[in-house]
Short mmCIF file of C-alpha atoms and ligand atoms in Angstrom, two decimals:
data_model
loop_
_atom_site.label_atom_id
_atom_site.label_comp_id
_atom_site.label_asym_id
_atom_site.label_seq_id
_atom_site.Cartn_x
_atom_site.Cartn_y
_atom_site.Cartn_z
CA UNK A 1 40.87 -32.33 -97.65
CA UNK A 2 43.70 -32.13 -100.35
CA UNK A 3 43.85 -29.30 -102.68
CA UNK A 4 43.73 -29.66 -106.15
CA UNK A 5 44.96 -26.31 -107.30
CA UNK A 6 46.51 -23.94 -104.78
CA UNK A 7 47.43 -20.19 -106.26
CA UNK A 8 49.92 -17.61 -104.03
CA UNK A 9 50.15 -14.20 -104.68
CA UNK A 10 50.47 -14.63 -107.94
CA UNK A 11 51.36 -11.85 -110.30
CA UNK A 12 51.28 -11.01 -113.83
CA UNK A 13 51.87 -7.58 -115.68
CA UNK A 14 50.68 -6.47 -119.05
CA UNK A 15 51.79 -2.84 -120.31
CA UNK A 16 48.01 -2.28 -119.64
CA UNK A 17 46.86 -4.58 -117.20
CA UNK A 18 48.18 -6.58 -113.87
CA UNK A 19 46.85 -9.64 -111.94
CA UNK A 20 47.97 -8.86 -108.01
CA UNK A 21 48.54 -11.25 -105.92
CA UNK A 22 46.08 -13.61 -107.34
CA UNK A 23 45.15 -16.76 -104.51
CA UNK A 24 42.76 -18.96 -104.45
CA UNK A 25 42.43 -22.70 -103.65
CA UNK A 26 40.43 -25.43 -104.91
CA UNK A 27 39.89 -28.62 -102.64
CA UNK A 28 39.76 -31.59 -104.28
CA UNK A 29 35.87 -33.33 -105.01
CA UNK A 30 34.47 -29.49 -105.78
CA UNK A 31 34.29 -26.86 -108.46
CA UNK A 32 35.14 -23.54 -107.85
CA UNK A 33 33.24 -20.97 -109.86
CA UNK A 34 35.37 -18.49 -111.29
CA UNK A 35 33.35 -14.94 -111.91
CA UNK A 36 34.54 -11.97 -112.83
CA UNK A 37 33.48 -9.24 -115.29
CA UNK A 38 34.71 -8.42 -118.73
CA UNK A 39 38.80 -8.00 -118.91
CA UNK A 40 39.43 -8.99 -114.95
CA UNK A 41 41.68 -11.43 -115.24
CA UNK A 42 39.97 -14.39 -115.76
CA UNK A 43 41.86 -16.02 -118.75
CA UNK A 44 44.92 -14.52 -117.94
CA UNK A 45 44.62 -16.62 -114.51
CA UNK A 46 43.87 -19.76 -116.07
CA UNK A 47 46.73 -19.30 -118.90
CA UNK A 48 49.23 -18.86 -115.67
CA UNK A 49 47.59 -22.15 -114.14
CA UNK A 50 48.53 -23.50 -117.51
CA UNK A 51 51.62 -22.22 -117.87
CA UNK A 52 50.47 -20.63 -120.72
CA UNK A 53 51.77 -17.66 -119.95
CA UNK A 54 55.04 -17.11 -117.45
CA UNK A 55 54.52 -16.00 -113.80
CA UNK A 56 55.70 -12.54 -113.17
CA UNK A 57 55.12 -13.75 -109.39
CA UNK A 58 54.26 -15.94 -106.99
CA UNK A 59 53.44 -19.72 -107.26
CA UNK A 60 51.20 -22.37 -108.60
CA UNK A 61 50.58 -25.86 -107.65
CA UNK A 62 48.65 -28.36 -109.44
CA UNK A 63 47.67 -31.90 -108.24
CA UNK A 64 50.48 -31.85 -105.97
CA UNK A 65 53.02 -30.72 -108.45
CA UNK A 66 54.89 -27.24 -109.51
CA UNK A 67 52.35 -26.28 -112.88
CA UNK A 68 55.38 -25.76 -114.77
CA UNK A 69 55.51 -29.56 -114.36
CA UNK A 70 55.14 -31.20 -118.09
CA UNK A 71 53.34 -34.30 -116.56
CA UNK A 72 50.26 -32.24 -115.43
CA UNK A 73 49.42 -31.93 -119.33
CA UNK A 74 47.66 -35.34 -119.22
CA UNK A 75 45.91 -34.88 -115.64
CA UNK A 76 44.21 -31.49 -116.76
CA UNK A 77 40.97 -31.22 -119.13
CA UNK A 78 41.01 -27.99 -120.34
CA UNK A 79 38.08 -25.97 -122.49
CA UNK A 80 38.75 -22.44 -123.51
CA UNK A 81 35.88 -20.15 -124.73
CA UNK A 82 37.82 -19.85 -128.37
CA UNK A 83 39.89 -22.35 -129.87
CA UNK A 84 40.42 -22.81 -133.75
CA UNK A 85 43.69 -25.33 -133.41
CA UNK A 86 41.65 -28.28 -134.82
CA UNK A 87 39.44 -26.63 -137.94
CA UNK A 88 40.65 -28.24 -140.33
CA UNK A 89 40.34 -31.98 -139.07
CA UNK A 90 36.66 -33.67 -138.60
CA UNK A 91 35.89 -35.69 -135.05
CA UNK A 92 37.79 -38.74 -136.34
CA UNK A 93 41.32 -37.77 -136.97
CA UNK A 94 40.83 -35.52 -134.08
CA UNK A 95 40.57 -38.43 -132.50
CA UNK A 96 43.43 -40.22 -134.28
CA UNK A 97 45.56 -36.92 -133.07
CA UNK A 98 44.09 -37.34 -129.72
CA UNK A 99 45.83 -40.71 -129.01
CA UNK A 100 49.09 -39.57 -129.81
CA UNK A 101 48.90 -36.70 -127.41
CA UNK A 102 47.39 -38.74 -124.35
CA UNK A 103 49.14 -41.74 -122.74
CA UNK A 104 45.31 -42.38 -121.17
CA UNK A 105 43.22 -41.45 -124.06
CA UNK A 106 40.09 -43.61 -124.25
CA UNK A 107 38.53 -43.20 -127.51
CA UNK A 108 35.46 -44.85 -126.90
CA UNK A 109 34.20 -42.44 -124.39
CA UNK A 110 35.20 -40.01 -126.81
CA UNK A 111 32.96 -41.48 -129.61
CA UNK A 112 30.15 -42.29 -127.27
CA UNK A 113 30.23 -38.65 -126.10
CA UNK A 114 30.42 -36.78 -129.06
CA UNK A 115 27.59 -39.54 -131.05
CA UNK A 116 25.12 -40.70 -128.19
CA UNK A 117 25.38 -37.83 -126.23
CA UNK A 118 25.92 -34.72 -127.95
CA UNK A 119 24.92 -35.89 -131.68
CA UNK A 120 27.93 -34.35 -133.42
CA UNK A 121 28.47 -34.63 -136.92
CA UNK A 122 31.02 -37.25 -138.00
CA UNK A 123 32.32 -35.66 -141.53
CA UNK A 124 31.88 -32.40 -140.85
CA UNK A 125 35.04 -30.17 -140.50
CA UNK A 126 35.27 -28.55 -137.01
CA UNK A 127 35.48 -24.91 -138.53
CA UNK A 128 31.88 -26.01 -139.63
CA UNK A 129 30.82 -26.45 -136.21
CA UNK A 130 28.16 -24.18 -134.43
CA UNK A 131 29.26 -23.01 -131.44
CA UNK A 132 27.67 -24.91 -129.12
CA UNK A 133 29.14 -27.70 -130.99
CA UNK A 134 32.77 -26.55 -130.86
CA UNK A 135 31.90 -26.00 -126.77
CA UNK A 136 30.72 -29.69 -127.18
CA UNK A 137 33.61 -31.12 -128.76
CA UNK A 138 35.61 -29.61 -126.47
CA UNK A 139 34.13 -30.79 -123.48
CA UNK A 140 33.72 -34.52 -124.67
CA UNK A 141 37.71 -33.92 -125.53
CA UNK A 142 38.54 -32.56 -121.76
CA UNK A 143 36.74 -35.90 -120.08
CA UNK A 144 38.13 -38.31 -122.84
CA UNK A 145 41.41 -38.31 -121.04
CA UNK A 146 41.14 -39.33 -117.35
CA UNK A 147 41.63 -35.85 -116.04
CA UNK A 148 41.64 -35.17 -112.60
CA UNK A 149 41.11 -31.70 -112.82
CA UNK A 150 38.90 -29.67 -115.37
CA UNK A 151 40.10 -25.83 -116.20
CA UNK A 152 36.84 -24.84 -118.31
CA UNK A 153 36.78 -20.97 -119.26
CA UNK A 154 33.53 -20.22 -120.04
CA UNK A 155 32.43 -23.90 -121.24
CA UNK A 156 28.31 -23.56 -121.50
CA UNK A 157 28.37 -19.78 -123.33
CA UNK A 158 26.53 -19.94 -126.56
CA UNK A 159 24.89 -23.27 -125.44
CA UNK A 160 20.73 -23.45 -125.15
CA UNK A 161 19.63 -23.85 -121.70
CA UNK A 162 18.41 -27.84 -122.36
CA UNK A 163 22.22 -28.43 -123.33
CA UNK A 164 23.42 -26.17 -120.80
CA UNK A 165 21.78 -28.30 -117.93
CA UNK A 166 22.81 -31.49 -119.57
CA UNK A 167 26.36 -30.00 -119.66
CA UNK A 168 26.24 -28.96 -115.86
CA UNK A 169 25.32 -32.65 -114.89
CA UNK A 170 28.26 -34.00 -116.69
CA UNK A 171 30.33 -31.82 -114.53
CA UNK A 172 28.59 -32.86 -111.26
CA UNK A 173 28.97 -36.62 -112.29
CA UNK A 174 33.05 -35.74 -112.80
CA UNK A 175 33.21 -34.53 -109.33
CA UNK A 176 31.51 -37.38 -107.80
CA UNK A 177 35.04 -38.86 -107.80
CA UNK A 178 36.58 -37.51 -104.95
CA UNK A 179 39.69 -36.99 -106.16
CA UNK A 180 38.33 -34.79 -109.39
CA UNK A 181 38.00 -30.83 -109.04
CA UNK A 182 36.42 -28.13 -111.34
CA UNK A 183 37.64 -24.39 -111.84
CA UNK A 184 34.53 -23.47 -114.31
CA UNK A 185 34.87 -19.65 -115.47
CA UNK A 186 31.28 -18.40 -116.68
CA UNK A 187 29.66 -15.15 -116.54
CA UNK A 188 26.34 -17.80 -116.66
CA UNK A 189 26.00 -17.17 -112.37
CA UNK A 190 23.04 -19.23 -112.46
CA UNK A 191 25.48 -21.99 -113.68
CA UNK A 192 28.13 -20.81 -110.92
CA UNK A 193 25.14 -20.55 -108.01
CA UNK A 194 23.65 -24.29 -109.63
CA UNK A 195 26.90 -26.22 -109.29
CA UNK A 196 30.16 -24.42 -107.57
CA UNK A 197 30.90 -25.50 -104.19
CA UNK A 198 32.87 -22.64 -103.61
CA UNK A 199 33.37 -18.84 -105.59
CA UNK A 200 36.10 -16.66 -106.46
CA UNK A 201 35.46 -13.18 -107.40
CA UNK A 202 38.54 -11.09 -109.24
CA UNK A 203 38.33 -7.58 -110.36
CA UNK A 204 40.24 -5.58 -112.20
CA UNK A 205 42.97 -8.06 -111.48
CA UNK A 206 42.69 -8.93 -108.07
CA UNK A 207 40.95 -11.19 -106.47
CA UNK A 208 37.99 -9.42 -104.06
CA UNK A 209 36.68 -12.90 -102.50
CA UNK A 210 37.33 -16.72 -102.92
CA UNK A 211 34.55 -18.26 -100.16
CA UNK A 212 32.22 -21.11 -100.13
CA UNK A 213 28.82 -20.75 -102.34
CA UNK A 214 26.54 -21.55 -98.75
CA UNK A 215 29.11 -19.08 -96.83
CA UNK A 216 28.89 -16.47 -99.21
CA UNK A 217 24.52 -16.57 -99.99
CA UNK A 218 23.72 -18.11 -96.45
CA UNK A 219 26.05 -14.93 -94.88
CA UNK A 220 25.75 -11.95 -96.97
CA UNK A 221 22.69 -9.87 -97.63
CA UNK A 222 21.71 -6.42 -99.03
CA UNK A 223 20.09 -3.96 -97.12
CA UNK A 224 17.85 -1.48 -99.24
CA UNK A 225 17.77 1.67 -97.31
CA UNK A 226 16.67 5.59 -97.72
CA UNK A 227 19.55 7.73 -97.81
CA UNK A 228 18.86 8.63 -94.22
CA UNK A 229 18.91 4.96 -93.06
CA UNK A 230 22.17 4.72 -94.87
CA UNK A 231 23.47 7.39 -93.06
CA UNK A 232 22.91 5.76 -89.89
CA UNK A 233 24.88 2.35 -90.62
CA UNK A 234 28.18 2.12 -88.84
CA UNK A 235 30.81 1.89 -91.31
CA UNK A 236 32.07 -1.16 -90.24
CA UNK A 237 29.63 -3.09 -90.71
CA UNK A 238 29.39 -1.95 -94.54
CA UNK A 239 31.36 -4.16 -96.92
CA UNK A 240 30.07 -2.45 -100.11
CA UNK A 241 27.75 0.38 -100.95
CA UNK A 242 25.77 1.30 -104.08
CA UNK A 243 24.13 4.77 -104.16
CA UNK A 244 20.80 5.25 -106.03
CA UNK A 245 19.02 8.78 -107.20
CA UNK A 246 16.95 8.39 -103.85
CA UNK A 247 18.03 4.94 -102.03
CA UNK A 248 21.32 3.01 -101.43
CA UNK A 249 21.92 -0.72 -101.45
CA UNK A 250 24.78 -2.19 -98.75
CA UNK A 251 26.54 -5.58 -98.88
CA UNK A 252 26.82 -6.61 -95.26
CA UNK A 253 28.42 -9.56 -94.09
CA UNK A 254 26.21 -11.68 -90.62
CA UNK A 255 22.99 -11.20 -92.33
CA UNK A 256 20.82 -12.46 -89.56
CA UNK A 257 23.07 -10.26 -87.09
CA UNK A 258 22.43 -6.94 -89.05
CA UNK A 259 19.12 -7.80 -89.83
CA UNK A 260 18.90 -7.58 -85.21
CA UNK A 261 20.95 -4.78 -85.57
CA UNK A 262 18.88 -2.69 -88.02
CA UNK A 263 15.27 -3.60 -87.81
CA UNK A 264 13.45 -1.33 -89.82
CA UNK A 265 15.43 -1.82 -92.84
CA UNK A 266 15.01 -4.36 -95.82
CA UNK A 267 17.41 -7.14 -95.92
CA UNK A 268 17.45 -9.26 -99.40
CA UNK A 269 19.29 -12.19 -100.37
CA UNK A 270 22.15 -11.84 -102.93
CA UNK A 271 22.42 -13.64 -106.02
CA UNK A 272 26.00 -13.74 -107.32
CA UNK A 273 25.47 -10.83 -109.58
CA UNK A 274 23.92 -9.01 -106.84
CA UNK A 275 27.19 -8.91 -105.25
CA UNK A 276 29.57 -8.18 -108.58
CA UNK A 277 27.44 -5.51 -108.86
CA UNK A 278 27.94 -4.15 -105.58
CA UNK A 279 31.43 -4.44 -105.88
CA UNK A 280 31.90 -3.13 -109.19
CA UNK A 281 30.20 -0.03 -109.21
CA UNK A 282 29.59 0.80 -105.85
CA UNK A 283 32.23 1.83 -102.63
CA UNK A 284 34.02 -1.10 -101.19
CA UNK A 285 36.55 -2.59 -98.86
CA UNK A 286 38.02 -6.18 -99.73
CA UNK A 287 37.02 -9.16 -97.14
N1 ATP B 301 48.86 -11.19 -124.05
C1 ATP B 301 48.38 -10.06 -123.53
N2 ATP B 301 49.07 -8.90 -123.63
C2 ATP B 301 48.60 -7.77 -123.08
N3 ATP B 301 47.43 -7.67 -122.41
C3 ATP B 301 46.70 -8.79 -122.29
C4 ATP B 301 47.12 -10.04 -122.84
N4 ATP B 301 46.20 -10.98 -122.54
C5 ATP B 301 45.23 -10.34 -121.85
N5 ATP B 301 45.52 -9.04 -121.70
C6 ATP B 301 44.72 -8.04 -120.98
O1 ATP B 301 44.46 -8.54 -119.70
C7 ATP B 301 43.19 -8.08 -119.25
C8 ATP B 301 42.43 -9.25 -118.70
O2 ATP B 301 42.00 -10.08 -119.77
P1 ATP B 301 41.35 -11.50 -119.53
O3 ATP B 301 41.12 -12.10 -120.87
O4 ATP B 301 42.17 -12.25 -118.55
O5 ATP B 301 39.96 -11.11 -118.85
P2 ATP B 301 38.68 -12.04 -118.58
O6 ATP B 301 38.32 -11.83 -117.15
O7 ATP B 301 38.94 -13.42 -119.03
O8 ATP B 301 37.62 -11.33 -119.52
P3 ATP B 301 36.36 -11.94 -120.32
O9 ATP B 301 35.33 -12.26 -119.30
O10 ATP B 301 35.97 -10.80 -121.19
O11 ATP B 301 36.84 -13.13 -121.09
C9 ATP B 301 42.53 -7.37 -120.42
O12 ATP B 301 42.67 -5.99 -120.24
C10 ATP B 301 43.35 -7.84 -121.61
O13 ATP B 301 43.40 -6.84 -122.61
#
């Protein structure tokens, strides 16, 4: 399988803040879900992808090509969380705008998006725009293009949960093409666990996992122990460990094995937050 977006140690330093050595790959035909908590890195990652912001480090490729590459501009649909460069315009001369910018533009997919689909107002100005309907507009603008591969940081936030699942199907109809590909930001992990193939977890700027979805909920489990069943657990076998007032909770990797291993204890399945969780405010090692 080709890879649609391949990041190497990249790095990136703020007075305040560094991304470290920042990989991750995304095959093509599958979205990676890109979680992380407030401030990790998230946007900063995606504005080095974009060349947005310069590399301190290391090296991106996109579709094949260096990102620095000026072409990629019309093979990438991009949605950021914020964006007020079109207020002022309605959906119309967006459009008209639109077609100068993209040599594959198709403006009746735009249209039939942004009327049939999600019943945007023509005249309105865009700074009049709910948000779910800027998060609309920018969507229908991201797959009016021919993109290959959609950058979306945080695309479904402020959305109602009808929309949201309407939204979610749209992106598993884009990657239906084999040659399309998805890096979808959200703090939504019911989104992330309903559609990524694969996950990437950063953290206060470095990246802590980047594993397949099955791998990662199929493999991993929590054991819920008393503090004196915790002190029984070999070490190595503990990825992550959160202590309680009177229990502990322990990421482990080979659920079934560990579940042989330690019988008497509880093993639950992770959600996605489960495991941020773990890993934020509890004792780790990286894996
Ligand atoms: N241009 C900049 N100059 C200095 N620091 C910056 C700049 N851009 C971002 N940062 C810092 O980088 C850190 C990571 O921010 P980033 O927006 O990438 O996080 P995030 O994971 O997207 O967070 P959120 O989920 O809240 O959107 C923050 O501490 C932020 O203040």
């Amino acid at each position: 399988m080709e890879q649609s977006l391949i990041i190497k140690n990249v790095n990136k330093i703020f007075p305040q803040f560094t991304l470290q050595n920042i990989h991750m790959e995304v095959p093509e035909g599958t979205i990676m879900g890109f979680v992380g908590e407030n401030g990790a890195g998230k946007t900063t990652t995606i504005q080095c992808i974009l060349n947005l912001l310069k590399l301190d480090d290391g090296e991106i490729e996109v579709l094949g090509r260096k990102h620095t590459d000026p072409v990629l501009k019309d093979d990438i649909g991009v949605v950021f969380d914020e964006n007020n460069y079109f207020d002022t315009m309605n959906i119309q001369q967006i459009n008209k705008m639109m077609l100068k910018i993209y040599k594959n533009w198709h403006a009746d997919e735009f249209f039939e998006m942004c009327h049939s689909r999600f019943a945007l107002p023509e005249d309105k100005l865009i700074k009049d725009f709910s948000r779910g309907m800027h998060m609309k507009l920018a969507i229908a603008m991201a797959l009016s293009h021919e993109a290959k591969l959609l950058i979306l940081d945080e695309p479904t936030s402020g959305l109602d949960p009808v929309t949201r699942d309407e939204i979610l199907d749209i992106f598993l109809d884009f990657v239906q093409d084999e040659h399309h590909s998805i890096l979808l930001s959200s703090h939504i992990s019911t989104d992330i666990e309903k559609i990524a193939d694969y996950i990437t977890y950063i953290h206060e700027g470095s990246v802590i996992f980047s594993k397949s979805k099955d791998e990662l909920l199929e493999n991993f489990g929590i054991m819920r122990c008393s503090k004196n069943q915790a002190s029984l657990i070999d070490e190595e076998d503990i990825i992550a460990k959160l202590e309680h007032d009177y229990s502990v909770d322990i990421l482990v990797d080979h659920k079934n094995k560990m579940e042989k291993k330690y019988k008497d204890i509880i093993m639950d399945k992770p959600s996605i937050d489960d495991i941020m969780l773990l890993y934020a405010k509890g004792e780790r090692k990286v894996c």
